Short mmCIF file of C-alpha atoms and ligand atoms in Angstrom, two decimals:
data_model
loop_
_atom_site.label_atom_id
_atom_site.label_comp_id
_atom_site.label_asym_id
_atom_site.label_seq_id
_atom_site.Cartn_x
_atom_site.Cartn_y
_atom_site.Cartn_z
CA MET A 1 -1.17 -28.86 -3.24
CA PHE A 2 -4.43 -27.14 -4.21
CA VAL A 3 -7.92 -28.02 -3.00
CA ALA A 4 -10.96 -28.66 -5.19
CA LEU A 5 -13.87 -26.39 -4.24
CA ASN A 6 -17.42 -27.62 -4.32
CA ILE A 7 -19.07 -24.36 -5.40
CA SER A 8 -16.70 -23.42 -8.22
CA ALA A 9 -17.31 -24.59 -11.76
CA THR A 10 -13.58 -25.04 -12.40
CA PRO A 11 -11.45 -26.88 -9.84
CA ASN A 12 -9.11 -24.49 -8.01
CA ARG A 13 -10.97 -21.42 -9.20
CA LEU A 14 -11.81 -19.25 -6.22
CA LYS A 15 -14.58 -16.76 -5.69
CA ILE A 16 -13.01 -13.93 -3.74
CA LEU A 17 -14.79 -11.02 -2.09
CA ILE A 18 -12.46 -8.06 -1.55
CA LEU A 19 -13.39 -5.58 1.18
CA SER A 20 -11.81 -2.23 0.50
CA THR A 21 -10.53 0.40 2.89
CA PRO A 22 -13.28 2.50 4.55
CA VAL A 23 -11.18 5.71 4.64
CA GLY A 24 -11.97 6.80 1.08
CA ALA A 25 -13.50 5.79 -2.22
CA LEU A 26 -11.20 3.78 -4.48
CA GLY A 27 -9.57 6.20 -6.92
CA SER A 28 -9.65 9.11 -4.47
CA GLY A 29 -6.10 8.59 -3.23
CA LEU A 30 -7.25 8.72 0.40
CA GLY A 31 -6.67 5.00 0.78
CA GLY A 32 -2.99 5.33 -0.17
CA GLY A 33 -1.18 2.26 -1.47
CA VAL A 34 -4.09 -0.06 -0.69
CA GLU A 35 -5.91 1.31 -3.75
CA LEU A 36 -3.22 0.14 -6.18
CA THR A 37 -2.76 -3.06 -4.21
CA ILE A 38 -6.44 -3.97 -4.61
CA ALA A 39 -6.46 -3.08 -8.32
CA ASN A 40 -3.34 -5.09 -9.12
CA LEU A 41 -4.38 -8.09 -7.06
CA ALA A 42 -7.88 -8.16 -8.53
CA ARG A 43 -6.53 -7.97 -12.10
CA GLU A 44 -3.91 -10.63 -11.48
CA LEU A 45 -6.33 -13.09 -9.88
CA GLN A 46 -8.95 -12.47 -12.56
CA SER A 47 -6.39 -13.23 -15.25
CA ARG A 48 -5.87 -16.60 -13.51
CA GLY A 49 -9.59 -17.40 -13.76
CA HIS A 50 -10.66 -16.50 -10.23
CA ILE A 51 -13.87 -14.57 -9.73
CA ILE A 52 -13.42 -11.26 -7.95
CA GLU A 53 -15.93 -8.82 -6.51
CA ILE A 54 -14.98 -5.67 -4.62
CA VAL A 55 -17.01 -4.00 -1.87
CA ALA A 56 -16.01 -0.36 -1.46
CA PRO A 57 -17.30 3.08 -0.38
CA ALA A 58 -19.70 4.80 -2.79
CA GLY A 59 -17.97 6.76 -5.53
CA SER A 60 -15.25 4.13 -5.98
CA GLN A 61 -13.78 3.60 -9.44
CA LEU A 62 -11.14 1.08 -10.45
CA GLY A 63 -11.06 0.94 -14.24
CA ASP A 64 -13.08 -1.99 -15.51
CA LEU A 65 -13.27 -3.83 -12.16
CA ALA A 66 -16.76 -4.50 -10.75
CA ILE A 67 -17.44 -2.72 -7.48
CA ILE A 68 -20.37 -3.05 -5.08
CA GLN A 69 -20.80 0.57 -4.00
CA ILE A 70 -21.71 1.11 -0.34
CA PRO A 71 -23.00 4.42 1.06
CA GLY A 72 -22.04 5.79 4.45
CA SER A 73 -19.60 8.01 6.33
CA LEU A 74 -15.87 7.39 5.94
CA GLN A 75 -13.61 6.27 8.79
CA LEU A 76 -10.78 8.41 10.19
CA THR A 77 -7.37 7.21 9.03
CA ALA A 78 -5.46 5.34 11.73
CA GLN A 79 -2.17 7.14 11.10
CA THR A 80 -3.63 10.44 12.32
CA GLN A 81 -4.57 8.96 15.72
CA GLU A 82 -2.80 8.35 19.04
CA LEU A 83 -1.79 4.92 20.31
CA SER A 84 -4.36 5.28 23.09
CA ALA A 85 -7.21 6.34 20.76
CA SER A 86 -10.62 4.77 21.26
CA ILE A 87 -12.52 2.99 18.54
CA VAL A 88 -14.64 5.59 16.77
CA MET A 89 -17.50 5.07 14.33
CA PRO A 90 -19.33 7.94 12.66
CA SER A 91 -23.10 7.73 12.35
CA ASP A 92 -24.06 5.54 9.38
CA PRO A 93 -20.48 4.16 9.09
CA VAL A 94 -19.51 2.91 5.65
CA LEU A 95 -17.24 0.33 7.32
CA ALA A 96 -20.16 -1.30 9.14
CA ASN A 97 -22.32 -1.06 6.02
CA MET A 98 -19.65 -2.78 3.92
CA TRP A 99 -19.29 -5.62 6.40
CA ALA A 100 -23.06 -6.02 6.77
CA THR A 101 -23.20 -6.47 2.98
CA ALA A 102 -20.31 -8.94 3.13
CA ARG A 103 -22.14 -10.97 5.78
CA THR A 104 -25.27 -11.27 3.65
CA ILE A 105 -23.44 -12.33 0.48
CA GLN A 106 -20.56 -14.29 2.05
CA HIS A 107 -21.93 -17.71 0.99
CA ASP A 108 -21.47 -16.76 -2.69
CA TYR A 109 -17.71 -16.66 -2.08
CA ASP A 110 -14.96 -19.00 -0.94
CA ILE A 111 -12.97 -16.39 0.92
CA ILE A 112 -13.12 -12.76 2.02
CA PHE A 113 -10.06 -10.52 1.69
CA ASN A 114 -10.01 -7.67 4.19
CA THR A 115 -7.88 -4.59 3.49
CA ALA A 116 -9.31 -2.32 6.22
CA PHE A 117 -6.91 -1.37 8.98
CA ASP A 118 -9.72 -1.02 11.47
CA TRP A 119 -11.12 -2.75 14.52
CA LEU A 120 -14.47 -3.95 13.16
CA PRO A 121 -13.42 -6.59 10.57
CA PHE A 122 -11.19 -8.28 13.16
CA TYR A 123 -13.89 -8.15 15.80
CA LEU A 124 -16.41 -9.63 13.33
CA THR A 125 -14.22 -12.53 12.20
CA PRO A 126 -15.78 -15.17 14.52
CA PHE A 127 -19.26 -14.16 13.31
CA PHE A 128 -18.52 -15.05 9.67
CA ASP A 129 -18.81 -18.54 8.17
CA ARG A 130 -16.33 -17.90 5.37
CA PRO A 131 -12.59 -17.59 6.03
CA ILE A 132 -11.23 -14.05 6.11
CA ALA A 133 -7.70 -13.25 4.94
CA HIS A 134 -6.75 -10.03 6.71
CA PHE A 135 -4.23 -7.87 4.85
CA VAL A 136 -2.71 -5.55 7.46
CA SER A 137 -1.13 -2.66 5.58
CA MET A 138 0.20 -0.59 8.49
CA GLY A 139 2.36 -1.16 11.51
CA SER A 140 1.09 -0.80 15.06
CA GLN A 141 -0.89 2.46 15.33
CA ILE A 142 -3.70 2.14 17.85
CA ALA A 143 -3.60 -0.25 20.83
CA ALA A 144 -7.29 -1.16 20.54
CA ILE A 145 -6.81 -2.25 16.92
CA ASP A 146 -3.65 -4.19 17.80
CA LEU A 147 -5.62 -6.12 20.41
CA ALA A 148 -8.39 -6.97 17.92
CA ILE A 149 -5.80 -8.16 15.37
CA GLU A 150 -3.95 -10.17 18.03
CA ARG A 151 -7.09 -12.10 19.00
CA VAL A 152 -7.60 -13.11 15.36
CA ALA A 153 -3.91 -13.99 14.98
CA ILE A 154 -4.24 -16.40 17.92
CA ASP A 155 -7.70 -17.83 17.23
CA TYR A 156 -7.38 -18.04 13.42
CA PRO A 157 -3.73 -18.89 12.75
CA GLY A 158 -2.37 -17.93 9.36
CA THR A 159 -5.09 -15.39 8.58
CA ILE A 160 -3.08 -12.21 9.35
CA GLY A 161 -0.96 -11.15 6.39
CA VAL A 162 1.56 -8.31 6.70
CA CYS A 163 3.79 -6.74 4.06
CA THR A 164 7.25 -6.90 5.61
CA ARG A 165 9.21 -8.22 8.57
CA THR A 166 9.88 -4.75 10.00
CA GLN A 167 6.16 -4.05 9.91
CA ALA A 168 5.44 -7.37 11.69
CA GLU A 169 7.98 -6.43 14.37
CA THR A 170 5.92 -3.37 15.35
CA PHE A 171 3.28 -5.79 16.71
CA LYS A 172 3.91 -7.84 19.82
CA PHE A 173 2.23 -10.76 18.01
CA GLY A 174 4.48 -10.26 14.96
CA ASP A 175 5.58 -13.90 14.94
CA ALA A 176 1.98 -14.97 14.36
CA CYS A 177 1.74 -12.93 11.14
CA CYS A 178 2.35 -14.26 7.63
CA ILE A 179 4.65 -12.04 5.56
CA VAL A 180 2.88 -11.84 2.21
CA GLY A 181 4.45 -8.72 0.65
CA GLY A 182 2.70 -5.46 -0.05
CA SER A 183 1.92 -5.47 -3.74
CA GLY A 184 3.26 -6.22 -7.18
CA VAL A 185 3.40 -4.11 -10.33
CA ASP A 186 2.47 -4.95 -13.89
CA PRO A 187 5.68 -3.99 -15.73
CA SER A 188 3.77 -3.34 -18.96
CA VAL A 189 2.05 -0.37 -17.29
CA TYR A 190 5.38 1.37 -16.52
CA GLU A 191 7.72 2.51 -19.27
CA TYR A 192 11.44 2.04 -18.70
CA CYS A 193 13.63 5.14 -19.03
CA ALA A 194 17.40 4.63 -19.38
CA ALA A 195 18.46 8.28 -19.59
CA PRO A 196 16.93 10.51 -16.91
CA GLU A 197 16.71 14.30 -16.61
CA ALA A 198 18.30 16.26 -13.78
CA ALA A 199 15.22 15.87 -11.58
CA LEU A 200 14.04 13.93 -8.54
CA ALA A 201 10.59 12.60 -7.60
CA TRP A 202 8.58 12.26 -4.41
CA LEU A 203 5.27 10.38 -4.44
CA GLY A 204 2.60 9.69 -1.88
CA ARG A 205 -0.03 11.05 0.44
CA ILE A 206 1.06 14.48 1.66
CA SER A 207 0.75 13.87 5.36
CA PRO A 208 3.21 14.38 8.28
CA GLU A 209 4.18 10.69 8.69
CA LYS A 210 5.61 10.81 5.14
CA ALA A 211 8.00 13.72 6.00
CA LEU A 212 7.96 15.34 2.56
CA GLU A 213 9.84 18.29 4.12
CA ASP A 214 13.02 16.15 4.31
CA ALA A 215 12.89 15.49 0.56
CA VAL A 216 12.29 19.19 -0.11
CA ALA A 217 15.27 20.13 2.10
CA ALA A 218 17.49 17.61 0.28
CA ALA A 219 16.34 18.82 -3.15
CA GLN A 220 17.10 22.40 -2.14
CA ARG A 221 20.63 21.38 -1.11
CA THR A 222 21.29 19.58 -4.41
CA GLY A 223 19.57 22.19 -6.59
CA LEU A 224 17.72 19.43 -8.43
CA ASN A 225 14.08 19.96 -9.33
CA LEU A 226 11.75 17.82 -7.16
CA LYS A 227 8.52 16.64 -8.81
CA ILE A 228 5.90 16.02 -6.12
CA MET A 229 2.86 13.88 -6.90
CA GLY A 230 0.12 12.76 -4.55
CA LYS A 231 -3.01 13.49 -2.61
CA ILE A 232 -2.78 16.49 -0.28
CA GLN A 233 -4.28 14.80 2.76
CA ASP A 234 -3.20 17.46 5.26
CA VAL A 235 -3.53 20.94 3.71
CA ALA A 236 -2.05 22.80 6.71
CA TYR A 237 1.03 20.57 6.61
CA TRP A 238 1.52 21.18 2.87
CA GLU A 239 1.16 24.95 3.33
CA GLN A 240 3.72 24.88 6.15
CA ILE A 241 6.25 23.13 3.88
CA ASN A 242 5.71 25.82 1.25
CA ARG A 243 6.24 28.54 3.88
CA ASP A 244 9.36 26.85 5.30
CA TYR A 245 10.99 26.30 1.89
CA PRO A 246 9.87 29.26 -0.27
CA ASP A 247 12.88 28.95 -2.61
CA ALA A 248 13.04 25.16 -2.94
CA PRO A 249 13.01 23.89 -6.54
CA ILE A 250 9.74 21.97 -6.16
CA GLU A 251 6.91 21.39 -8.59
CA TYR A 252 3.55 19.95 -7.43
CA LEU A 253 1.92 17.98 -10.25
CA GLY A 254 -1.24 16.91 -8.37
CA PHE A 255 -2.64 13.47 -7.62
CA LEU A 256 -2.10 11.63 -10.89
CA PRO A 257 -3.56 8.41 -12.29
CA THR A 258 -0.97 5.65 -12.75
CA TYR A 259 -0.32 6.29 -16.46
CA GLU A 260 0.44 9.99 -15.95
CA LEU A 261 2.30 9.26 -12.74
CA GLN A 262 4.75 6.92 -14.46
CA GLN A 263 5.22 9.39 -17.31
CA ALA A 264 6.42 12.06 -14.89
CA LEU A 265 8.33 9.62 -12.69
CA ARG A 266 10.25 7.65 -15.32
CA THR A 267 12.44 10.55 -16.41
CA CYS A 268 13.63 11.30 -12.87
CA ARG A 269 17.12 10.52 -11.65
CA GLY A 270 15.78 9.05 -8.42
CA LEU A 271 12.77 8.73 -6.12
CA LEU A 272 13.12 10.03 -2.56
CA MET A 273 11.30 8.14 0.21
CA THR A 274 11.54 9.89 3.54
CA PRO A 275 8.90 8.39 5.84
CA ARG A 276 9.10 9.29 9.53
CA TRP A 277 7.00 6.24 10.47
CA VAL A 278 7.64 2.56 9.89
CA GLU A 279 6.23 2.36 6.37
CA ALA A 280 4.69 -1.11 6.06
CA PHE A 281 5.73 -1.48 2.43
CA GLY A 282 5.85 1.49 0.03
CA ASN A 283 4.16 0.87 -3.31
CA VAL A 284 5.83 3.92 -4.75
CA ALA A 285 9.23 2.20 -4.43
CA ILE A 286 8.27 -0.67 -6.71
CA GLU A 287 6.55 1.70 -9.16
CA ALA A 288 9.78 3.69 -9.43
CA LEU A 289 11.84 0.54 -9.93
CA ALA A 290 9.46 -0.50 -12.74
CA CYS A 291 10.39 2.71 -14.58
CA GLY A 292 14.11 2.09 -13.99
CA VAL A 293 14.20 4.82 -11.33
CA PRO A 294 16.45 4.06 -8.32
CA VAL A 295 15.18 4.86 -4.84
CA VAL A 296 16.90 6.81 -2.07
CA ALA A 297 15.15 5.89 1.17
CA TYR A 298 15.66 6.00 4.89
CA ARG A 299 16.82 2.65 6.24
CA ARG A 300 13.55 2.07 8.05
CA GLY A 301 10.41 -0.02 7.43
CA GLY A 302 9.34 -1.47 4.10
CA PRO A 303 11.68 0.48 1.77
CA ALA A 304 14.67 -1.01 3.62
CA GLU A 305 13.41 -4.48 2.61
CA ILE A 306 12.62 -3.48 -0.99
CA ILE A 307 15.76 -1.56 -1.97
CA ALA A 308 19.01 -3.42 -2.53
CA ASP A 309 21.51 -0.87 -1.20
CA GLY A 310 23.96 0.14 -3.94
CA LYS A 311 22.10 -1.89 -6.58
CA THR A 312 18.56 -0.52 -6.92
CA GLY A 313 19.10 2.61 -4.84
CA PHE A 314 20.58 3.72 -1.55
CA LEU A 315 19.48 3.28 2.05
CA VAL A 316 20.50 6.15 4.30
CA GLU A 317 20.46 6.89 8.00
CA PRO A 318 16.86 7.71 9.01
CA ASP A 319 16.03 11.42 9.25
CA SER A 320 19.42 12.50 7.87
CA ILE A 321 19.23 15.19 5.18
CA GLU A 322 23.03 14.87 4.82
CA GLY A 323 22.56 11.18 4.09
CA LEU A 324 19.94 11.92 1.44
CA VAL A 325 22.15 14.50 -0.26
CA ALA A 326 25.16 12.16 -0.32
CA ALA A 327 23.06 9.34 -1.79
CA ILE A 328 21.53 11.64 -4.44
CA ASP A 329 25.05 12.51 -5.57
CA ARG A 330 25.77 8.81 -6.06
CA LEU A 331 22.63 8.03 -8.11
CA PRO A 332 24.53 7.88 -11.44
CA GLU A 333 26.36 4.79 -10.06
CA ILE A 334 23.13 2.78 -10.25
CA ASP A 335 22.38 0.75 -13.37
CA ARG A 336 18.75 1.59 -14.06
CA ALA A 337 18.26 -1.74 -15.85
CA ASP A 338 18.80 -3.46 -12.47
CA CYS A 339 15.88 -1.48 -11.06
CA ARG A 340 13.58 -2.49 -13.88
CA HIS A 341 14.74 -6.10 -13.53
CA ALA A 342 13.82 -6.13 -9.81
CA ALA A 343 10.31 -4.90 -10.68
CA GLU A 344 9.93 -7.50 -13.42
CA THR A 345 10.96 -10.36 -11.15
CA ILE A 346 10.78 -9.94 -7.35
CA PHE A 347 8.12 -7.20 -7.32
CA SER A 348 5.99 -8.15 -10.31
CA GLN A 349 2.24 -8.48 -10.14
CA SER A 350 2.49 -12.11 -11.17
CA ALA A 351 5.11 -12.95 -8.48
CA TRP A 352 2.86 -11.35 -5.88
CA GLY A 353 -0.16 -13.16 -7.36
CA ASN A 354 1.59 -16.48 -6.68
CA VAL A 355 2.07 -15.60 -3.01
CA MET A 356 -1.48 -14.37 -2.52
CA GLU A 357 -3.06 -17.24 -4.43
CA SER A 358 -1.20 -19.80 -2.29
CA TRP A 359 -2.24 -17.97 0.86
CA PHE A 360 -5.90 -18.03 -0.19
CA TYR A 361 -5.79 -21.72 -1.15
CA ARG A 362 -4.27 -22.51 2.22
CA LEU A 363 -7.01 -20.65 4.09
CA VAL A 364 -9.83 -22.09 1.99
CA GLY A 365 -8.41 -25.60 2.31
N1 UDP B 1 -0.22 7.63 -6.05
C1 UDP B 1 -1.03 7.93 -7.13
N2 UDP B 1 -0.93 9.16 -7.71
C2 UDP B 1 -0.06 10.10 -7.28
C3 UDP B 1 0.80 9.79 -6.20
C4 UDP B 1 0.70 8.54 -5.60
O1 UDP B 1 -1.83 7.11 -7.57
O2 UDP B 1 -0.02 11.19 -7.85
C5 UDP B 1 -0.34 6.30 -5.41
C6 UDP B 1 0.83 5.39 -5.71
O3 UDP B 1 0.64 4.73 -6.93
C7 UDP B 1 0.80 4.43 -4.52
C8 UDP B 1 0.09 5.22 -3.43
O4 UDP B 1 -0.33 6.45 -4.02
O5 UDP B 1 0.08 3.27 -4.84
C9 UDP B 1 0.95 5.48 -2.23
O6 UDP B 1 1.16 4.25 -1.63
P1 UDP B 1 2.33 3.88 -0.64
O7 UDP B 1 2.26 2.40 -0.40
O8 UDP B 1 3.63 4.37 -1.15
O9 UDP B 1 2.02 4.67 0.70
P2 UDP B 1 0.71 4.72 1.66
O10 UDP B 1 -0.10 5.87 1.18
O11 UDP B 1 -0.02 3.42 1.53
O12 UDP B 1 1.25 4.96 3.03
#
């Protein structure tokens, strides 16, 4: 049952303020999957008549979506830090500037949607009048952040949203989290390809926790060309991979916008996902499925909850190159139409919009 809101012209129409990640401008790739997640959610909710405004670091661009641009220094990404790391803020932190803006304009909105995996928004929650839906897009990384999230999970039940069960299980307060999924794709943006080339794809931020080297090693063993797309977040790591695998059949295509990305991806026989960490979700998996591309992934974290083993791809023993190679050999067994179908139904933007809309109504009510 939906609630009628006193400040909205249309009953059930929400005014939603989205707070972006403070680790990079939207469109830079530094924010990883959260960038696509914000874009798809904003578009979906707008199409349902909700009013959306995004607060993000200066320089952000997200097509035709309105963005309140906030200056300031970017935050360090959590995945590069130790469990025992302290909370660190640069001088003139964009994170604090974004939340100061949110505090001043909060009464123009029904709800605030936080996508920052950082201590401050959780710490600030009791100081806001408007409800905050916290979208936690990583598993446990830093104890001090876990503690801040846990306090909110206890004091504001139902406000912590995580992508998957395995991600929730990385937190000791996992049972207090709502599993809301990680994203949804608009199938019309991705073109289905029934007949692939003899090539594989790997997508994502090029950073050690993603273990690109495993995909490169597997591609070398199979002799299939591996198309690599994504932001080089750790240059030294990328250079080391190139030194370690000088003869691997790899091709780096750069960090591509979604249209170009799907053009290069759709013709591949399969997408390799080789994360060393517990990936909270894995947007790239559902983007591949939308093109009809099956996914070979380690049986770990989000991909293990997205991929139907033997139907939309294969799940293999974590960190096993042998396992990857064996699964790549079996890719022709997959019916690519089943992959596309999963993206059109379970992982569609509109299916995810239903989940998120209900969550927001519940918190506003
Ligand atoms: N991506 C992109 N261009 C590229 C490669 C990747 O826009 O050339 C995007 C991709 O669409 C996805 C994100 O990078 O949304 C990676 O997100 P994912 O959830 O897989 O991993 P994360 O970076 O959040 O750990």
